[in-house]
CSV table of C-alpha atoms and ligand atoms in Angstrom, one decimal:
chain,number,residue,atom,x,y,z
A,1,UNK,CA,29.7,50.8,137.5
A,2,UNK,CA,31.6,53.4,139.5
A,3,UNK,CA,30.4,55.5,142.4
A,4,UNK,CA,31.2,59.3,142.2
A,5,UNK,CA,30.6,61.5,145.3
A,6,UNK,CA,30.1,65.2,144.9
A,7,UNK,CA,29.1,64.7,141.2
A,8,UNK,CA,26.8,67.7,141.2
A,9,UNK,CA,29.6,70.2,142.0
A,10,UNK,CA,31.9,72.0,139.6
A,11,UNK,CA,34.6,69.3,139.0
A,12,UNK,CA,32.4,66.3,139.9
A,13,UNK,CA,29.7,67.3,137.4
A,14,UNK,CA,32.3,67.9,134.6
A,15,UNK,CA,33.7,64.5,135.5
A,16,UNK,CA,30.2,62.8,135.3
A,17,UNK,CA,29.5,64.4,131.9
A,18,UNK,CA,33.0,63.6,130.6
A,19,UNK,CA,32.8,60.0,131.9
A,20,UNK,CA,29.5,59.3,130.2
A,21,UNK,CA,30.7,61.0,127.1
A,22,UNK,CA,33.6,58.5,126.9
A,23,UNK,CA,32.2,55.2,128.1
A,24,UNK,CA,29.0,53.3,128.6
A,25,UNK,CA,30.0,52.2,132.1
A,26,UNK,CA,27.2,53.4,134.4
A,27,UNK,CA,27.8,55.9,137.2
A,28,UNK,CA,26.2,56.2,140.5
A,29,UNK,CA,26.3,59.9,141.7
A,30,UNK,CA,26.0,60.6,145.5
A,31,UNK,CA,25.7,64.3,146.3
A,32,UNK,CA,24.3,66.1,149.3
A,33,UNK,CA,23.3,69.1,147.1
A,34,UNK,CA,24.7,71.8,149.3
A,35,UNK,CA,24.6,75.3,148.0
A,36,UNK,CA,27.5,74.2,145.7
A,37,UNK,CA,25.7,71.2,144.2
A,38,UNK,CA,23.6,71.9,141.2
A,39,UNK,CA,21.5,69.2,139.6
A,40,UNK,CA,20.7,71.5,136.7
A,41,UNK,CA,24.2,71.0,135.5
A,42,UNK,CA,23.3,67.3,134.9
A,43,UNK,CA,19.9,68.0,133.2
A,44,UNK,CA,21.2,66.5,129.9
A,45,UNK,CA,21.4,63.1,131.7
A,46,UNK,CA,17.8,63.1,132.9
A,47,UNK,CA,16.7,60.2,130.8
A,48,UNK,CA,20.1,58.5,130.6
A,49,UNK,CA,19.9,55.1,132.3
A,50,UNK,CA,23.7,55.1,132.8
A,51,UNK,CA,23.4,57.9,135.4
A,52,UNK,CA,21.9,57.3,138.8
A,53,UNK,CA,21.6,60.2,141.1
A,54,UNK,CA,21.2,59.9,144.9
A,55,UNK,CA,20.9,62.9,147.1
A,56,UNK,CA,22.8,62.0,150.3
A,57,UNK,CA,25.8,62.6,152.6
A,58,UNK,CA,29.1,60.8,152.3
A,59,UNK,CA,29.1,60.9,156.1
A,60,UNK,CA,25.9,58.8,156.2
A,61,UNK,CA,27.6,55.4,156.6
A,62,UNK,CA,24.4,53.4,156.4
A,63,UNK,CA,23.4,55.0,153.2
A,64,UNK,CA,26.8,54.6,151.6
A,65,UNK,CA,27.0,50.9,152.8
A,66,UNK,CA,23.6,50.3,151.3
A,67,UNK,CA,24.5,51.9,147.9
A,68,UNK,CA,27.8,49.9,147.8
A,69,UNK,CA,26.0,46.7,148.5
A,70,UNK,CA,23.2,47.3,146.0
A,71,UNK,CA,25.3,48.6,143.1
A,72,UNK,CA,28.7,46.9,143.6
A,73,UNK,CA,30.8,49.6,142.0
A,74,UNK,CA,34.3,48.7,140.9
A,75,UNK,CA,35.6,52.1,142.0
A,76,UNK,CA,34.8,55.1,144.1
A,77,UNK,CA,35.9,58.6,143.1
A,78,UNK,CA,35.6,61.0,146.0
A,79,UNK,CA,35.0,64.7,145.0
A,80,UNK,CA,32.6,65.5,147.8
A,81,UNK,CA,33.9,68.4,149.9
A,82,UNK,CA,33.3,71.9,151.1
A,83,UNK,CA,35.7,73.6,148.7
A,84,UNK,CA,35.7,77.4,149.2
A,85,UNK,CA,38.5,78.9,151.2
A,86,UNK,CA,36.6,82.1,152.0
A,87,UNK,CA,33.7,80.2,153.4
A,88,UNK,CA,36.0,78.1,155.5
A,89,UNK,CA,37.3,81.4,157.0
A,90,UNK,CA,33.7,82.6,157.9
A,91,UNK,CA,32.6,79.2,159.1
A,92,UNK,CA,34.9,76.2,159.4
A,93,UNK,CA,32.6,73.7,160.9
A,94,UNK,CA,31.0,72.3,157.7
A,95,UNK,CA,34.5,71.8,156.4
A,96,UNK,CA,35.5,69.7,159.4
A,97,UNK,CA,32.2,67.8,159.1
A,98,UNK,CA,32.3,66.9,155.5
A,99,UNK,CA,36.0,66.9,154.6
A,100,UNK,CA,37.2,65.1,157.7
A,101,UNK,CA,34.3,63.3,159.4
A,102,UNK,CA,32.5,62.6,156.1
A,103,UNK,CA,35.7,61.2,154.5
A,104,UNK,CA,36.2,59.0,157.5
A,105,UNK,CA,32.8,57.5,157.3
A,106,UNK,CA,33.2,57.0,153.5
A,107,UNK,CA,36.4,55.3,154.1
A,108,UNK,CA,34.9,53.0,156.7
A,109,UNK,CA,32.0,52.0,154.4
A,110,UNK,CA,34.4,51.5,151.5
A,111,UNK,CA,36.7,49.4,153.7
A,112,UNK,CA,33.9,47.1,154.8
A,113,UNK,CA,32.6,46.7,151.2
A,114,UNK,CA,36.0,46.0,149.8
A,115,UNK,CA,36.7,43.5,152.6
A,116,UNK,CA,33.6,41.5,151.4
A,117,UNK,CA,34.8,41.4,147.8
A,118,UNK,CA,36.4,38.3,146.4
A,119,UNK,CA,38.8,37.4,143.6
A,120,UNK,CA,39.1,39.8,140.7
A,121,UNK,CA,36.5,42.2,142.1
A,122,UNK,CA,38.6,42.7,145.2
A,123,UNK,CA,41.9,42.9,143.2
A,124,UNK,CA,40.6,45.4,140.8
A,125,UNK,CA,38.7,47.7,143.2
A,126,UNK,CA,40.0,51.3,143.6
A,127,UNK,CA,39.1,54.4,145.6
A,128,UNK,CA,40.4,57.6,144.2
A,129,UNK,CA,40.4,60.6,146.6
A,130,UNK,CA,40.5,64.1,144.9
A,131,UNK,CA,42.5,66.6,146.8
A,132,UNK,CA,44.3,69.9,146.4
A,133,UNK,CA,47.6,71.6,146.1
A,134,UNK,CA,46.6,73.9,149.0
A,135,UNK,CA,47.6,71.1,151.5
A,136,UNK,CA,51.3,71.9,150.7
A,137,UNK,CA,51.0,75.6,151.9
A,138,UNK,CA,52.4,78.6,150.3
A,139,UNK,CA,55.6,79.0,148.2
A,140,UNK,CA,58.1,81.9,148.0
A,141,UNK,CA,58.6,83.6,144.6
A,142,UNK,CA,61.6,81.4,143.6
A,143,UNK,CA,60.8,78.2,145.4
A,144,UNK,CA,60.5,75.1,143.2
A,145,UNK,CA,56.9,73.8,142.5
A,146,UNK,CA,55.2,71.4,144.8
A,147,UNK,CA,56.1,67.8,144.2
A,148,UNK,CA,54.2,64.8,145.7
A,149,UNK,CA,56.8,64.7,148.5
A,150,UNK,CA,56.5,68.3,149.6
A,151,UNK,CA,55.7,68.5,153.3
A,152,UNK,CA,52.1,69.3,154.3
A,153,UNK,CA,51.7,72.9,155.6
A,154,UNK,CA,48.0,73.8,155.2
A,155,UNK,CA,47.1,77.4,156.1
A,156,UNK,CA,43.3,77.7,155.9
A,157,UNK,CA,40.6,75.7,157.7
A,158,UNK,CA,39.7,74.4,154.2
A,159,UNK,CA,43.2,73.2,153.4
A,160,UNK,CA,43.7,71.8,156.9
A,161,UNK,CA,40.5,69.8,156.5
A,162,UNK,CA,41.6,68.5,153.1
A,163,UNK,CA,45.1,67.7,154.5
A,164,UNK,CA,43.3,65.6,157.3
A,165,UNK,CA,41.3,63.7,154.7
A,166,UNK,CA,44.4,63.0,152.7
A,167,UNK,CA,46.1,61.6,155.9
A,168,UNK,CA,43.1,59.4,156.6
A,169,UNK,CA,43.2,58.0,153.0
A,170,UNK,CA,46.9,57.4,153.3
A,171,UNK,CA,46.5,55.6,156.6
A,172,UNK,CA,43.7,53.4,155.3
A,173,UNK,CA,46.1,52.2,152.6
A,174,UNK,CA,49.0,51.7,155.0
A,175,UNK,CA,47.0,50.0,157.8
A,176,UNK,CA,44.3,48.1,156.0
A,177,UNK,CA,45.7,47.8,152.5
A,178,UNK,CA,42.7,49.7,151.1
A,179,UNK,CA,43.5,50.2,147.4
A,180,UNK,CA,43.5,54.0,147.3
A,181,UNK,CA,44.9,56.7,144.9
A,182,UNK,CA,45.1,60.4,145.7
A,183,UNK,CA,45.4,63.3,143.3
A,184,UNK,CA,46.4,66.8,144.4
A,185,UNK,CA,45.3,69.3,141.9
A,186,UNK,CA,45.8,73.1,141.3
A,187,UNK,CA,43.0,75.7,140.6
A,188,UNK,CA,40.4,74.4,138.1
A,189,UNK,CA,38.4,76.6,135.8
A,190,UNK,CA,35.8,76.0,133.1
A,191,UNK,CA,32.1,75.4,132.5
A,192,UNK,CA,29.7,75.1,135.5
A,193,UNK,CA,32.0,76.8,137.9
A,194,UNK,CA,30.1,78.3,140.8
A,195,UNK,CA,30.5,82.2,140.7
A,196,UNK,CA,32.0,82.5,144.2
A,197,UNK,CA,35.4,81.5,142.9
A,198,UNK,CA,37.7,84.0,141.1
A,199,UNK,CA,37.2,83.3,137.4
A,200,UNK,CA,33.5,82.8,137.3
A,201,UNK,CA,32.9,85.7,139.8
A,202,UNK,CA,34.9,88.0,137.6
A,203,UNK,CA,33.0,87.1,134.4
A,204,UNK,CA,29.6,87.3,136.1
A,205,UNK,CA,30.4,90.7,137.9
A,206,UNK,CA,31.9,92.2,134.8
A,207,UNK,CA,28.8,91.4,132.7
A,208,UNK,CA,26.6,92.7,135.5
A,209,UNK,CA,28.5,96.0,135.6
A,210,UNK,CA,29.7,95.3,139.1
A,211,UNK,CA,33.1,95.9,140.7
A,212,UNK,CA,35.8,93.2,140.1
A,213,UNK,CA,37.1,92.6,143.6
A,214,UNK,CA,40.8,91.8,143.7
A,215,UNK,CA,42.1,90.8,147.1
A,216,UNK,CA,45.2,92.7,148.4
A,217,UNK,CA,47.7,93.6,145.7
A,218,UNK,CA,46.5,90.9,143.2
A,219,UNK,CA,49.9,89.4,142.9
A,220,UNK,CA,49.1,86.1,144.5
A,221,UNK,CA,50.0,83.3,142.1
A,222,UNK,CA,47.9,80.2,141.3
A,223,UNK,CA,48.4,77.4,138.8
A,224,UNK,CA,45.3,77.1,136.5
A,225,UNK,CA,44.0,73.9,135.1
A,226,UNK,CA,41.1,73.5,132.6
A,227,UNK,CA,38.6,71.3,134.3
A,228,UNK,CA,38.3,68.8,131.4
A,229,UNK,CA,42.1,68.3,131.7
A,230,UNK,CA,41.6,67.5,135.4
A,231,UNK,CA,38.9,64.9,134.4
A,232,UNK,CA,41.2,63.2,132.0
A,233,UNK,CA,43.9,63.1,134.6
A,234,UNK,CA,41.6,61.4,137.1
A,235,UNK,CA,40.5,58.8,134.5
A,236,UNK,CA,44.2,58.1,133.8
A,237,UNK,CA,45.1,57.7,137.5
A,238,UNK,CA,42.1,55.5,138.1
A,239,UNK,CA,43.1,53.4,135.2
A,240,UNK,CA,46.8,53.0,135.8
A,241,UNK,CA,47.9,54.7,139.0
A,242,UNK,CA,50.1,52.8,141.5
A,243,UNK,CA,48.1,51.9,144.6
A,244,UNK,CA,48.7,54.1,147.5
A,245,UNK,CA,50.5,56.7,145.4
A,246,UNK,CA,49.9,60.4,145.2
A,247,UNK,CA,49.7,62.3,141.8
A,248,UNK,CA,50.0,66.0,141.5
A,249,UNK,CA,47.8,67.4,138.7
A,250,UNK,CA,48.5,70.9,137.2
A,251,UNK,CA,48.3,73.0,134.1
A,252,UNK,CA,51.8,74.4,134.0
A,253,UNK,CA,50.0,77.8,134.0
A,254,UNK,CA,51.3,79.9,137.0
A,255,UNK,CA,49.8,83.4,136.9
A,256,UNK,CA,49.2,86.3,139.3
A,257,UNK,CA,45.5,86.9,140.0
A,258,UNK,CA,45.6,90.4,138.5
A,259,UNK,CA,46.7,88.9,135.2
A,260,UNK,CA,43.8,86.5,135.2
A,261,UNK,CA,41.4,89.3,135.8
A,262,UNK,CA,42.9,91.4,133.0
A,263,UNK,CA,42.8,88.3,130.6
A,264,UNK,CA,39.0,88.0,131.4
A,265,UNK,CA,38.5,91.7,130.8
A,266,UNK,CA,40.3,91.6,127.5
A,267,UNK,CA,38.2,88.6,126.2
A,268,UNK,CA,35.0,90.3,127.3
A,269,UNK,CA,36.1,93.5,125.6
A,270,UNK,CA,36.5,91.5,122.4
A,271,UNK,CA,33.5,89.2,122.6
A,272,UNK,CA,30.9,91.4,124.4
A,273,UNK,CA,32.1,95.0,124.4
A,274,UNK,CA,30.6,97.4,126.9
A,275,UNK,CA,28.0,99.7,125.4
A,276,UNK,CA,29.9,102.8,126.6
A,277,UNK,CA,33.1,101.6,124.8
A,278,UNK,CA,35.1,101.5,128.0
A,279,UNK,CA,37.2,98.3,129.0
A,280,UNK,CA,35.8,96.0,131.6
A,281,UNK,CA,39.1,96.5,133.4
A,282,UNK,CA,37.8,99.9,134.6
A,283,UNK,CA,35.6,97.8,137.0
A,284,UNK,CA,38.7,96.3,138.8
A,285,UNK,CA,38.6,97.3,142.5
A,286,UNK,CA,41.2,96.3,145.0
A,287,UNK,CA,39.6,95.1,148.3
A,288,UNK,CA,40.8,93.9,151.7
A,289,UNK,CA,43.0,90.8,151.5
A,290,UNK,CA,41.9,87.3,152.5
A,291,UNK,CA,43.1,86.5,156.0
A,292,UNK,CA,46.2,84.2,155.9
A,293,UNK,CA,46.1,84.5,152.1
A,294,UNK,CA,48.6,82.0,150.5
A,295,UNK,CA,51.0,83.9,148.2
A,296,UNK,CA,51.9,81.3,145.7
A,297,UNK,CA,51.0,77.8,144.6
A,298,UNK,CA,52.8,75.9,141.8
A,299,UNK,CA,52.4,72.3,140.8
A,300,UNK,CA,55.0,70.0,139.4
A,301,UNK,CA,52.9,67.5,137.5
A,302,UNK,CA,55.9,65.7,135.9
A,303,UNK,CA,55.3,62.4,137.8
A,304,UNK,CA,51.9,62.1,136.1
A,305,UNK,CA,53.4,62.7,132.7
A,306,UNK,CA,56.5,60.5,133.3
A,307,UNK,CA,54.7,57.6,134.8
A,308,UNK,CA,51.2,57.7,133.2
A,309,UNK,CA,51.8,59.8,130.1
A,310,UNK,CA,49.2,62.5,131.1
A,311,UNK,CA,49.6,66.2,130.3
A,312,UNK,CA,47.0,68.9,129.9
A,313,UNK,CA,45.5,69.5,126.5
A,314,UNK,CA,44.6,73.2,127.0
A,315,UNK,CA,46.9,76.2,127.5
A,316,UNK,CA,45.5,79.0,129.7
A,317,UNK,CA,44.8,81.1,126.5
A,318,UNK,CA,42.6,78.3,124.9
A,319,UNK,CA,41.0,77.3,128.2
A,320,UNK,CA,40.1,80.8,129.3
A,321,UNK,CA,38.6,81.7,125.9
A,322,UNK,CA,36.4,78.5,126.0
A,323,UNK,CA,35.4,79.4,129.6
A,324,UNK,CA,34.4,83.0,128.9
A,325,UNK,CA,32.4,81.9,125.8
A,326,UNK,CA,30.6,79.3,127.9
A,327,UNK,CA,29.5,81.9,130.4
A,328,UNK,CA,28.3,84.2,127.6
A,329,UNK,CA,26.2,81.3,126.1
A,330,UNK,CA,24.8,80.0,129.4
A,331,UNK,CA,22.9,82.8,131.0
A,332,UNK,CA,20.2,80.6,132.3
A,333,UNK,CA,22.6,78.4,134.2
A,334,UNK,CA,24.2,81.5,135.8
A,335,UNK,CA,20.9,83.2,136.6
A,336,UNK,CA,19.7,80.0,138.3
A,337,UNK,CA,22.8,79.7,140.6
A,338,UNK,CA,23.1,83.4,141.4
A,339,UNK,CA,19.7,83.8,143.0
A,340,UNK,CA,18.7,83.5,146.6
A,341,UNK,CA,21.4,82.3,149.0
A,342,UNK,CA,24.2,83.2,146.6
A,343,UNK,CA,23.3,86.9,147.0
A,344,UNK,CA,23.5,86.6,150.8
A,345,UNK,CA,27.0,85.2,150.5
A,346,UNK,CA,28.2,88.0,148.2
A,347,UNK,CA,26.8,90.6,150.6
A,348,UNK,CA,28.6,88.9,153.5
A,349,UNK,CA,31.9,88.6,151.8
A,350,UNK,CA,32.2,91.8,149.9
A,351,UNK,CA,30.5,94.5,152.0
B,401,NAD,P1,32.3,72.2,144.7
B,401,NAD,O1,32.2,73.0,146.0
B,401,NAD,O2,31.9,72.9,143.4
B,401,NAD,O3,31.4,70.9,144.8
B,401,NAD,C1,31.4,70.1,145.9
B,401,NAD,C2,30.2,69.1,145.7
B,401,NAD,O4,30.2,68.2,146.9
B,401,NAD,C3,28.8,69.8,145.7
B,401,NAD,O5,28.1,69.2,144.7
B,401,NAD,C4,28.2,69.5,147.0
B,401,NAD,O6,26.8,69.4,147.0
B,401,NAD,C5,28.9,68.1,147.4
B,401,NAD,N1,29.0,67.8,148.8
B,401,NAD,C6,29.4,68.7,149.8
B,401,NAD,N2,29.3,68.1,151.0
B,401,NAD,C7,28.9,66.8,150.7
B,401,NAD,C8,28.6,65.7,151.6
B,401,NAD,N3,28.8,65.8,152.9
B,401,NAD,N4,28.2,64.6,151.0
B,401,NAD,C9,28.0,64.5,149.7
B,401,NAD,N5,28.2,65.5,148.8
B,401,NAD,C10,28.6,66.7,149.4
B,401,NAD,O7,33.8,71.7,144.7
B,401,NAD,P2,34.7,71.4,143.4
B,401,NAD,O8,35.4,72.7,143.0
B,401,NAD,O9,34.0,70.7,142.4
B,401,NAD,O10,35.8,70.4,144.0
B,401,NAD,C11,35.7,69.0,144.0
B,401,NAD,C12,36.8,68.4,144.8
B,401,NAD,O11,38.0,68.8,144.2
B,401,NAD,C13,36.9,68.9,146.2
B,401,NAD,O12,37.3,67.8,147.0
B,401,NAD,C14,38.0,70.0,146.2
B,401,NAD,O13,38.6,70.0,147.5
B,401,NAD,C15,38.9,69.4,145.1
B,401,NAD,N6,39.7,70.4,144.4
B,401,NAD,C16,39.1,71.5,143.8
B,401,NAD,C17,39.8,72.4,143.1
B,401,NAD,C18,39.2,73.6,142.4
B,401,NAD,O14,39.9,74.4,141.9
B,401,NAD,N7,37.8,73.8,142.4
B,401,NAD,C19,41.2,72.2,142.9
B,401,NAD,C20,41.8,71.1,143.6
B,401,NAD,C21,41.0,70.2,144.3
B,402,DAU,O1,44.5,75.5,144.6
B,402,DAU,C1,43.4,74.6,144.5
B,402,DAU,C2,42.2,75.3,145.2
B,402,DAU,O2,41.8,76.3,144.3
B,402,DAU,C3,41.1,74.4,145.6
B,402,DAU,O3,41.5,73.4,146.5
B,402,DAU,C4,39.9,75.1,146.1
B,402,DAU,O4,38.8,74.2,146.3
B,402,DAU,C5,39.5,76.1,145.1
B,402,DAU,O5,38.4,77.0,145.6
B,402,DAU,C6,40.7,77.0,144.8
B,402,DAU,O6,41.0,77.9,145.9
B,402,DAU,P1,41.5,79.3,145.8
B,402,DAU,O7,41.3,80.0,147.1
B,402,DAU,O8,42.8,79.4,145.1
B,402,DAU,O9,40.4,79.8,144.8
B,402,DAU,P2,39.5,81.2,144.6
B,402,DAU,O10,38.9,81.1,143.3
B,402,DAU,O11,38.6,81.4,145.8
B,402,DAU,O12,40.6,82.3,144.6
B,402,DAU,C7,41.7,82.3,143.6
B,402,DAU,C8,42.6,83.4,143.9
B,402,DAU,O13,41.8,84.7,143.7
B,402,DAU,C9,43.0,83.5,145.4
B,402,DAU,O14,44.3,84.0,145.5
B,402,DAU,C10,42.0,84.6,146.0
B,402,DAU,C11,41.7,85.5,144.8
B,402,DAU,N1,40.4,86.1,144.8
B,402,DAU,C12,39.3,85.3,145.0
B,402,DAU,C13,38.0,85.9,144.9
B,402,DAU,C14,36.8,85.0,145.1
B,402,DAU,C15,40.3,87.5,144.6
B,402,DAU,O15,41.3,88.2,144.5
B,402,DAU,N2,39.0,88.1,144.6
B,402,DAU,C16,37.9,87.3,144.8
B,402,DAU,O16,36.8,87.8,144.8
């Protein structure tokens, strides 16, 4: 079996569902169930014996050691993190705790477990650490896209904490020989995305008749990757990646934020027109910019294609249509995650 951490979050849960849709290999899912973790996403696995869920912290070394000893996974895939840049600006401490200290404890537990393995089990063991393109900092308009050798220049408490975790992972390979792989990915989107991030927030706000808050001038550029493509990239790196190597994962879809918001509005105009006949784009509102807002990210994912034959299956046009349709068909999931503490966050961030 494999151990997945953070498997109740957006990408982790998509990965869990995708994994169990492709293979019968069991999966142990360790997730703390913070505000971002949602066990509802995994309801379809309730009676699936291949999925074992444990609520717990990657920073709880004793728990992780016990789980490793009991279940003897052949691989660990680490998604667990605090992941929202705006929240890291309001309160960085959880980011330091989970992304740095938590990753450190996880690495220590995995190192001890791996040291006790023998023969093929030891040789085949892998730990894959999921990271972000934000560790590379911000690009100018005409700069070439980030490659795996781009220098680290993180600008937010979130990206700095992810950068620190990447360095720890790298050091555990270099110093102890721990068989690690790291992936640095661009902005994901797709089903089960918590509506604090740009794409799901815009869909949910548009349908609720609320303003669509675009930070600054809306010309910040991100590369967008459909989450299922990210899942297939991780499976491929886990299967065939070179130990100690880093792989950039991207969708080859660089777009300014305002274009993303207009694309969502156009799809909603087509699929769920407003009753007054106006376009959802009339709800767009420019708001105060994010402090230290990175201007542009762009990922060069050619190493992954060249060495491991991976490329994304979705274009932005196909992926965003699937995403908008998913939100239109999954009201109950949205209602469930947008109650209670979610409302407090929206109030704090946007008023
Ligand atoms: P998310 O915030 O949706 O989910 C994070 C999950 O981790 C949640 O289920 C949460 O409960 C869990 N978690 C948090 N702290 C934990 C802890 N201490 N112990 C155990 N579980 C804990 O995040 P996501 O968007 O799914 O991102 C997953 C990973 O991918 C993160 O490492 C993130 O940095 C990285 N990443 C995300 C994106 C993106 O666009 N979302 C892009 C590149 C990289
Ligand atoms: O690049 C990968 C990163 O992508 C991941 O490492 C992070 O975990 C993930 O959250 C994401 O970070 P971003 O900051 O790019 O994502 P977010 O959806 O928060 O914002 C995307 C862009 O949209 C960013 O330029 C800020 C802008 N934005 C966001 C929100 C929530 C707005 O203009 N208005 C908004 O209300």
